[in-house]
Amino acid sequence: MSSWSDHLIIAPILIPLIAGAITVILGERQRLVEAGLSLLSAVLMLVVAVALLVKAGDANGPAVHVYRLGDWPTPIAIVLVLDRLAAVMLTLTGILGMAALTYAVTRWDRRGAHFHPLLQFQLMGLNGAFLTGDLFNLFVFFEVLLAASYGLALHGSGIGRVKAGLHYIVINLVASLVFLVGVSTIYGIAGTLNMAELAGRVATIPGADRGLLEAGAAILGIAFLIKAAMWPLGLWLPNTYAAASPPAAAILSVLSKVGVYVILRLWLMLFGDDAGESAGFGSYWLMIGGILTIVFGSIAVLATQSMTRLAGASVLVSSGTLLAAVGTGHVEVVGGALFYLVSSVLGIAAFFLLIELVNRDRELGADVLAVTREAYGGEAEEEEGQDEVGVAIPAGIAILGSSFLACGLLLAGLPPLSGFLGKFAILAPLFEAEEAGMSAASWTLLVAILISSLVTLIAVGRAGINVFWTAPAETVPSVRLNEIIPIAVLLGLSVALTVQADSAMEYMQAAAHALHDPQGYIRDVLGEIPEAVDWGAGQ
């Protein structure tokens, strides 16, 4: 008999669904009620996510929790599956949703229509994608989160935002079409879309059909690699994220990780060691594509003169790092990648919110002008009091500067914050993996990550100098409390992740081991598999 806590698994989907529907009904004329309901929904969702995080990590309970809607048997029922990986992604989404919403209620939610419903449906789609146990409902939730993200990307005014948003919509509509083609191909060969059942059938697919199955998986992978922004499929990302409003960009920063999540989940489940002839399918290209994404993202980071584009390019670097780490197929590397995923998303989201504050009241195009003066020189302006020794730093500038420094350390992956620990946890196992020495691909990944850290440090340092020293705002930016608190919380969580690195890394490594050994997931979802079940193709 199920307990009330078992029903918590569906709550991350129901809470934003109900809140989103009510806010649509309320409309724009009751903004205070609408904002209050949206904040209540975000708080409840975060509390539930944390409870599920504890539930999934309970050593005395099952590693996988399955929720069958209607209590139908698994091949028929819609199943939601909670494990450590899903719990981590739910909690991360809840944190970002709360931070973005708290920041937005100051004024950004009034820049356009239906911000709160869009955000709630965005959270619903994300949570559903992380919990679903079959490819059909993955497509459904994928479309929900994409439709909401279209509205968030376009929310507000400005020609640049509309251009970038329309580009984003076209790219993702193509990705949805590719998704359908890949899923249809897999279903035609395997006869099922349930992930656990599909994993059990992959090894027994006849040789004549195996090529078509792998082609379908590759097509499906392309859809999620577009979302993960792997080079050359991610050229859309920097412009879209740079043009979006700060709270929208903060929540969109986790969207690229949806692609990484699905690839990590499906690739290890379908093409792991138990996949027979298909074991390890695509791992080489996944690693190479990840390294190329790091290289492209690093070039974009160094070349940009805009801080918003710098943040967008940093998303490319983090996605490339994660994809390359997954492509190694090494369980300890994947554990480190999960730690890095959480750290990088927190840092990038905080950076998107912080950029608007530090740029507030600055001259339009000040970043470009500062870099131009740096590159081509110019006559120094005579200023009164230039011989004065020491300058008083207003408290607001000190807070923004300290936050900017912390974001820079997180993005570059430098000590003492969690970004460094995440990158170290990815690289350290590569040195221990081969007694005879590291492979050429491992050395390439090592060099790419180190260079990306150096490049990010240079770019962020240059941007910080331009903002706070070379071309500072004429007045101290006016910052409200509910604007700085979300940034402080995101950065504070990064510090907590550093202080509690042992516990966090243990949790991530347990999640990685479960992903590499999916038999427990398959057994818990399917239950006892009858001997009469035919695991062959074409059911």
XYZ file of C-alpha atoms in Angstrom:
539
model
C 0.000 0.000 0.000
C 1.449 3.361 -1.025
C 1.979 6.162 1.466
C 1.359 9.870 0.977
C 5.087 10.433 0.382
C 4.914 8.237 -2.733
C 2.566 10.771 -4.320
C 5.198 13.508 -3.963
C 6.767 12.253 -7.178
C 3.962 13.729 -9.281
C 3.809 16.972 -7.281
C 6.600 18.783 -9.222
C 4.389 18.438 -12.302
C 1.008 19.168 -10.739
C 2.028 22.224 -8.696
C 3.217 24.401 -11.630
C 0.452 23.012 -13.864
C -2.265 24.156 -11.455
C -0.528 27.463 -10.710
C -0.006 28.144 -14.405
C -3.667 27.447 -15.222
C -4.907 29.726 -12.423
C -2.594 32.582 -13.410
C -3.852 32.340 -16.985
C -7.412 32.690 -15.699
C -6.485 35.599 -13.436
C -5.027 37.516 -16.360
C -2.886 40.635 -16.267
C -5.307 42.781 -14.266
C -4.538 41.049 -10.969
C -0.756 41.129 -11.050
C -0.229 41.080 -7.289
C -2.379 37.983 -6.832
C -0.766 36.416 -9.857
C 2.763 37.096 -8.561
C 1.849 35.858 -5.072
C 0.443 32.599 -6.424
C 3.486 32.106 -8.636
C 5.837 32.649 -5.674
C 3.824 30.220 -3.539
C 4.029 27.623 -6.298
C 7.799 28.088 -6.594
C 8.277 27.710 -2.830
C 6.160 24.542 -2.688
C 7.946 23.099 -5.695
C 11.361 23.719 -4.157
C 10.304 22.158 -0.850
C 8.992 19.075 -2.662
C 12.158 18.837 -4.771
C 14.363 18.898 -1.678
C 12.171 16.236 -0.056
C 12.541 14.063 -3.168
C 16.298 14.660 -3.132
C 16.430 13.250 0.395
C 14.052 10.425 -0.524
C 16.141 9.333 -3.519
C 19.353 9.397 -1.485
C 17.983 7.408 1.465
C 20.290 4.424 1.911
C 17.527 2.486 3.700
C 15.027 2.891 0.880
C 14.938 1.804 -2.761
C 17.333 3.512 -5.181
C 14.545 3.971 -7.748
C 10.989 5.079 -6.951
C 8.329 4.380 -9.575
C 4.962 6.159 -9.758
C 2.422 4.463 -12.026
C -0.519 6.676 -12.924
C -3.767 4.794 -12.367
C -1.763 1.919 -10.868
C -1.742 0.200 -14.252
C 1.085 -2.248 -15.044
C 4.210 -0.641 -16.473
C 3.931 -1.548 -20.184
C 0.539 0.190 -20.189
C 0.808 2.859 -17.502
C 2.408 6.273 -17.745
C 5.315 5.950 -15.336
C 7.262 8.608 -13.489
C 10.651 7.484 -12.203
C 12.629 9.138 -9.425
C 16.289 8.353 -8.881
C 19.252 10.398 -7.714
C 19.868 12.026 -11.097
C 16.231 13.065 -11.512
C 16.154 14.373 -7.925
C 19.264 16.510 -8.504
C 17.786 18.033 -11.666
C 14.435 18.702 -9.959
C 16.141 20.499 -7.086
C 18.326 22.527 -9.439
C 15.252 23.537 -11.459
C 13.403 24.515 -8.278
C 16.296 26.700 -7.140
C 16.549 28.469 -10.500
C 12.796 28.952 -10.707
C 12.693 30.526 -7.258
C 15.677 32.792 -8.014
C 14.346 33.932 -11.399
C 10.880 34.609 -10.031
C 12.127 36.549 -7.006
C 14.253 38.712 -9.311
C 11.459 39.185 -11.843
C 8.755 40.488 -9.492
C 10.631 43.780 -9.095
C 9.731 44.876 -12.625
C 10.611 42.288 -15.281
C 7.332 40.382 -15.012
C 5.555 43.588 -16.098
C 7.651 44.086 -19.240
C 5.345 41.823 -21.211
C 2.250 39.655 -20.955
C 1.855 36.304 -19.198
C 5.290 36.038 -17.581
C 4.032 33.998 -14.610
C 2.066 31.394 -16.613
C 5.004 31.000 -18.977
C 7.421 30.441 -16.099
C 5.100 27.931 -14.408
C 4.612 25.917 -17.590
C 8.361 26.086 -18.180
C 8.968 24.542 -14.758
C 6.285 21.932 -15.375
C 7.881 20.882 -18.661
C 11.341 20.673 -17.118
C 10.159 18.617 -14.143
C 8.178 16.281 -16.373
C 11.153 15.711 -18.671
C 13.319 14.767 -15.693
C 10.737 12.367 -14.219
C 9.178 10.629 -17.209
C 10.027 7.017 -17.901
C 9.049 6.777 -21.582
C 9.988 8.545 -24.790
C 6.456 9.532 -25.770
C 5.862 11.562 -22.633
C 9.402 12.866 -22.886
C 8.342 14.366 -26.214
C 5.188 15.814 -24.609
C 7.081 17.498 -21.787
C 9.809 18.520 -24.217
C 7.225 20.407 -26.257
C 5.677 21.997 -23.160
C 9.007 23.369 -21.960
C 9.921 24.531 -25.464
C 6.601 26.320 -25.994
C 7.024 28.111 -22.670
C 10.640 28.960 -23.457
C 9.543 30.587 -26.735
C 7.383 32.982 -24.772
C 10.091 33.659 -22.183
C 12.730 34.282 -24.858
C 10.418 36.818 -26.537
C 9.094 38.322 -23.304
C 9.571 42.087 -23.237
C 10.356 44.457 -26.046
C 13.184 45.077 -28.484
C 14.007 44.184 -32.070
C 17.088 42.213 -31.032
C 15.067 40.040 -28.668
C 12.447 39.334 -31.331
C 15.073 38.420 -33.953
C 16.974 36.112 -31.617
C 13.737 34.637 -30.268
C 12.352 33.824 -33.721
C 15.657 32.208 -34.669
C 15.452 30.152 -31.486
C 11.901 29.062 -32.293
C 12.777 27.906 -35.825
C 15.793 25.905 -34.624
C 13.793 24.149 -31.924
C 10.875 23.386 -34.222
C 13.374 21.560 -36.422
C 14.675 19.764 -33.331
C 11.116 18.662 -32.498
C 10.668 17.254 -35.998
C 13.961 15.379 -35.706
C 12.816 14.085 -32.311
C 9.643 12.621 -33.861
C 11.570 10.940 -36.677
C 14.004 9.357 -34.240
C 11.291 8.159 -31.837
C 9.205 6.737 -34.701
C 12.193 4.814 -36.033
C 13.012 3.348 -32.616
C 9.395 2.351 -32.017
C 9.174 0.708 -35.434
C 12.157 -1.501 -34.601
C 11.815 -2.142 -30.854
C 8.035 -1.972 -30.481
C 8.125 0.082 -27.287
C 8.884 3.592 -26.041
C 9.211 2.715 -22.351
C 12.880 3.412 -21.496
C 13.310 0.428 -19.190
C 11.582 -1.988 -21.579
C 13.550 -0.562 -24.497
C 16.826 -1.086 -22.616
C 15.955 -4.750 -22.145
C 15.265 -5.233 -25.848
C 18.289 -3.507 -27.372
C 20.679 -6.439 -26.878
C 18.306 -8.876 -28.642
C 17.496 -6.775 -31.702
C 18.279 -8.887 -34.803
C 21.401 -7.924 -36.718
C 19.386 -6.954 -39.787
C 17.488 -4.348 -37.779
C 20.321 -3.138 -35.547
C 21.608 -0.585 -38.038
C 18.163 1.000 -38.300
C 17.829 1.066 -34.501
C 21.182 2.821 -34.164
C 20.206 5.248 -36.926
C 17.010 6.086 -35.022
C 19.000 6.582 -31.831
C 21.442 8.844 -33.695
C 18.582 10.932 -35.111
C 17.033 11.193 -31.656
C 20.435 12.147 -30.280
C 20.723 15.001 -32.780
C 17.491 16.508 -31.427
C 18.927 16.622 -27.920
C 22.381 17.679 -29.057
C 20.693 20.726 -30.616
C 19.207 21.490 -27.211
C 22.560 20.745 -25.520
C 24.143 23.193 -28.003
C 26.911 20.890 -29.221
C 28.989 22.415 -32.007
C 27.954 23.044 -34.780
C 24.353 22.622 -33.628
C 24.508 25.291 -30.934
C 25.339 28.452 -32.862
C 21.906 29.818 -31.925
C 22.515 29.831 -28.181
C 24.712 32.893 -27.393
C 22.486 35.360 -29.252
C 19.253 33.939 -27.817
C 20.438 33.928 -24.220
C 22.049 37.354 -24.557
C 18.830 38.879 -25.909
C 16.514 37.351 -23.290
C 15.561 39.253 -20.151
C 17.735 38.464 -17.087
C 15.203 36.236 -15.237
C 14.335 34.433 -18.474
C 18.019 33.857 -19.262
C 18.576 32.541 -15.733
C 15.915 29.852 -16.081
C 16.886 29.158 -19.710
C 20.415 28.347 -18.513
C 19.169 24.932 -17.389
C 17.461 24.173 -20.725
C 20.720 23.235 -22.433
C 21.251 20.750 -19.606
C 17.973 19.007 -20.503
C 19.716 17.778 -23.646
C 22.715 16.635 -21.619
C 20.405 14.914 -19.109
C 18.511 12.933 -21.767
C 21.693 11.896 -23.575
C 23.241 10.804 -20.292
C 20.120 8.882 -19.304
C 19.364 7.177 -22.625
C 22.894 6.568 -23.837
C 24.004 4.746 -20.684
C 20.714 2.845 -20.463
C 20.441 1.781 -24.099
C 24.080 1.525 -25.138
C 25.849 0.544 -21.940
C 27.795 -2.649 -21.319
C 24.632 -4.797 -21.565
C 23.674 -3.564 -25.053
C 25.422 -6.383 -26.883
C 26.801 -5.356 -30.260
C 25.596 -1.786 -29.748
C 27.537 -1.239 -26.510
C 29.286 2.136 -26.531
C 27.525 3.294 -29.696
C 28.382 6.928 -30.468
C 30.710 7.510 -27.506
C 33.636 8.597 -29.684
C 31.626 11.211 -31.544
C 30.046 12.420 -28.321
C 33.478 13.076 -26.824
C 34.842 14.716 -29.986
C 31.744 16.890 -30.320
C 32.078 17.934 -26.689
C 35.714 18.937 -27.141
C 34.890 20.928 -30.275
C 32.093 22.677 -28.371
C 34.578 23.648 -25.640
C 36.917 25.056 -28.287
C 34.170 27.015 -30.055
C 32.753 28.279 -26.766
C 36.219 29.393 -25.627
C 36.741 31.338 -28.843
C 33.322 32.972 -28.413
C 34.119 33.844 -24.781
C 37.375 35.519 -25.763
C 35.988 37.292 -28.821
C 32.859 38.845 -27.343
C 32.683 42.442 -26.121
C 29.301 42.005 -24.442
C 28.866 40.476 -21.003
C 25.518 38.909 -21.909
C 27.130 37.151 -24.865
C 30.007 36.176 -22.588
C 27.504 34.441 -20.304
C 25.874 32.737 -23.302
C 29.232 31.526 -24.584
C 29.987 30.180 -21.104
C 26.905 27.974 -21.449
C 28.536 26.464 -24.555
C 31.745 25.761 -22.649
C 29.884 24.055 -19.807
C 27.752 21.973 -22.192
C 30.842 20.896 -24.141
C 32.601 19.899 -20.923
C 29.641 17.783 -19.856
C 29.203 16.094 -23.245
C 32.890 15.233 -23.484
C 32.868 13.864 -19.928
C 29.842 11.680 -20.702
C 31.550 10.485 -23.897
C 34.472 9.064 -21.922
C 32.134 6.398 -20.565
C 34.043 6.449 -17.259
C 31.757 6.212 -14.237
C 33.931 8.399 -11.980
C 34.200 11.060 -14.688
C 30.404 11.116 -15.043
C 30.085 11.574 -11.276
C 32.404 14.573 -11.450
C 30.447 15.888 -14.445
C 27.209 15.854 -12.430
C 28.900 17.888 -9.694
C 30.207 20.307 -12.339
C 26.737 20.524 -13.935
C 25.171 21.828 -10.720
C 28.027 24.250 -10.067
C 28.108 25.668 -13.593
C 24.335 26.183 -13.805
C 24.294 28.027 -10.477
C 27.196 30.243 -11.562
C 25.816 31.047 -15.015
C 22.318 31.807 -13.685
C 23.793 34.154 -11.061
C 25.907 35.809 -13.766
C 22.895 36.469 -16.011
C 21.072 38.169 -13.135
C 24.163 40.106 -12.048
C 24.928 41.488 -15.511
C 21.765 43.572 -15.576
C 22.615 45.113 -12.215
C 26.195 46.064 -13.055
C 25.133 47.468 -16.437
C 22.302 49.498 -14.942
C 22.780 53.270 -15.451
C 25.877 52.696 -17.594
C 26.343 54.347 -20.962
C 24.876 52.309 -23.831
C 27.744 50.462 -25.549
C 30.188 51.168 -22.729
C 31.635 47.639 -22.980
C 32.460 48.072 -26.670
C 33.922 51.536 -26.129
C 36.125 50.314 -23.284
C 37.501 47.418 -25.340
C 38.040 49.741 -28.310
C 40.068 52.144 -26.187
C 42.043 49.208 -24.846
C 42.812 47.901 -28.336
C 43.502 51.174 -30.164
C 44.466 53.497 -27.383
C 43.229 57.019 -26.866
C 43.975 60.219 -25.103
C 43.459 60.018 -21.378
C 40.996 62.532 -20.067
C 42.205 64.892 -17.406
C 40.205 64.431 -14.251
C 40.049 66.519 -11.155
C 41.672 64.894 -8.166
C 43.717 62.474 -10.286
C 46.543 62.707 -7.781
C 44.235 61.631 -4.968
C 45.489 58.501 -3.207
C 42.720 56.013 -2.438
C 39.122 56.067 -3.574
C 36.083 55.366 -1.429
C 34.112 52.379 -2.766
C 30.345 52.569 -2.215
C 28.811 49.547 -0.510
C 26.659 48.742 -3.551
C 29.669 48.625 -5.862
C 31.544 46.458 -3.347
C 28.695 43.941 -3.241
C 28.357 43.834 -7.019
C 32.125 43.578 -7.465
C 32.404 40.719 -4.978
C 29.550 38.889 -6.687
C 31.173 39.457 -10.065
C 34.435 37.984 -8.768
C 32.637 34.917 -7.417
C 30.848 34.392 -10.752
C 34.160 34.699 -12.574
C 35.759 32.047 -10.368
C 32.804 29.705 -10.932
C 32.774 30.171 -14.708
C 36.548 29.757 -15.009
C 36.610 26.795 -12.636
C 39.220 28.233 -10.298
C 39.658 27.576 -6.573
C 38.321 27.917 -3.993
C 34.756 27.588 -5.336
C 32.912 24.515 -6.571
C 33.673 25.069 -10.276
C 37.274 24.037 -9.643
C 36.211 20.933 -7.713
C 33.880 19.910 -10.534
C 36.544 20.194 -13.220
C 39.102 18.445 -10.997
C 36.611 15.612 -10.383
C 36.245 15.219 -14.166
C 39.981 15.223 -14.910
C 41.368 13.272 -11.942
C 39.893 9.866 -12.918
C 41.368 10.201 -16.417
C 44.860 10.102 -14.925
C 44.019 6.918 -13.053
C 42.039 5.178 -15.784
C 44.947 3.798 -17.784
C 48.043 2.353 -16.168
C 50.056 2.803 -19.365
C 49.071 6.444 -19.658
C 46.233 8.616 -20.824
C 44.781 8.246 -24.306
C 45.097 10.977 -26.907
C 41.419 11.855 -26.474
C 41.849 12.205 -22.713
C 44.865 14.475 -23.159
C 42.883 16.552 -25.662
C 40.034 16.909 -23.194
C 42.463 17.903 -20.447
C 44.076 20.585 -22.612
C 40.676 21.873 -23.813
C 39.345 22.247 -20.255
C 42.508 23.983 -19.033
C 42.554 26.390 -21.980
C 38.844 27.153 -21.565
C 39.486 28.023 -17.906
C 42.327 30.355 -18.855
C 40.316 31.994 -21.629
C 37.286 32.489 -19.363
C 39.489 34.017 -16.676
C 40.928 36.480 -19.197
C 37.505 37.383 -20.620
C 35.792 37.808 -17.250
C 38.761 39.734 -15.860
C 38.719 42.059 -18.852
C 34.963 42.587 -18.489
C 35.313 43.298 -14.779
C 38.042 45.875 -15.367
C 35.949 47.583 -18.026
C 32.837 47.667 -15.834
C 34.280 48.687 -12.498
C 37.399 50.674 -13.468
C 37.690 51.737 -17.108
C 34.069 52.747 -17.818
C 32.130 52.666 -14.553
C 28.596 53.988 -14.252
C 28.336 57.672 -13.449
C 26.132 56.842 -10.471
C 25.998 53.852 -8.160
C 23.370 51.432 -9.568
C 20.176 51.328 -7.535
C 19.664 47.732 -6.472
C 16.634 46.417 -4.631
C 16.893 43.764 -1.959
C 14.918 41.135 -3.864
C 17.277 41.623 -6.825
C 20.512 40.961 -4.961
C 19.140 38.177 -2.713
C 18.662 35.622 -5.555
C 22.242 36.234 -6.713
C 23.543 35.913 -3.157
C 21.601 32.670 -2.681
C 22.894 31.126 -5.918
C 26.476 32.040 -5.060
C 25.939 30.957 -1.453
C 24.809 27.538 -2.671
C 28.020 27.285 -4.687
C 29.972 28.002 -1.505
C 27.900 25.395 0.355
C 28.638 22.943 -2.441
C 32.332 23.582 -1.874
C 32.129 23.205 1.912
C 30.038 20.028 1.636
C 31.950 18.682 -1.357
C 32.422 15.220 0.170
C 28.705 14.637 0.732
C 27.723 16.186 -2.606
C 30.331 14.204 -4.532
C 29.282 10.984 -2.814
C 25.694 11.620 -3.919
C 26.777 12.365 -7.495
C 29.026 9.317 -7.684
C 26.169 7.121 -6.458
C 23.985 8.606 -9.212
C 26.709 7.921 -11.800
C 27.117 4.288 -10.677
C 23.355 3.775 -10.937
C 23.393 5.183 -14.479
C 26.199 2.852 -15.528
C 24.398 -0.142 -14.030
C 20.780 0.382 -15.117
C 19.571 -3.114 -14.199
C 18.153 -1.806 -10.933
C 16.242 0.905 -12.823
C 14.915 -1.653 -15.317
C 13.917 -4.143 -12.611
C 12.130 -1.558 -10.463
C 10.208 -0.073 -13.396
C 9.199 -3.356 -15.044
C 8.949 -5.546 -11.949
C 9.267 -9.271 -12.516
C 9.589 -9.834 -16.248
C 7.520 -12.872 -17.328
C 9.426 -15.536 -19.240
C 6.808 -15.377 -21.982
C 7.762 -11.833 -22.896
C 9.430 -11.753 -26.297
C 12.328 -9.301 -26.189
C 12.831 -9.447 -29.907
C 12.091 -6.714 -32.382
C 8.900 -5.724 -34.065
C 6.443 -6.351 -31.222
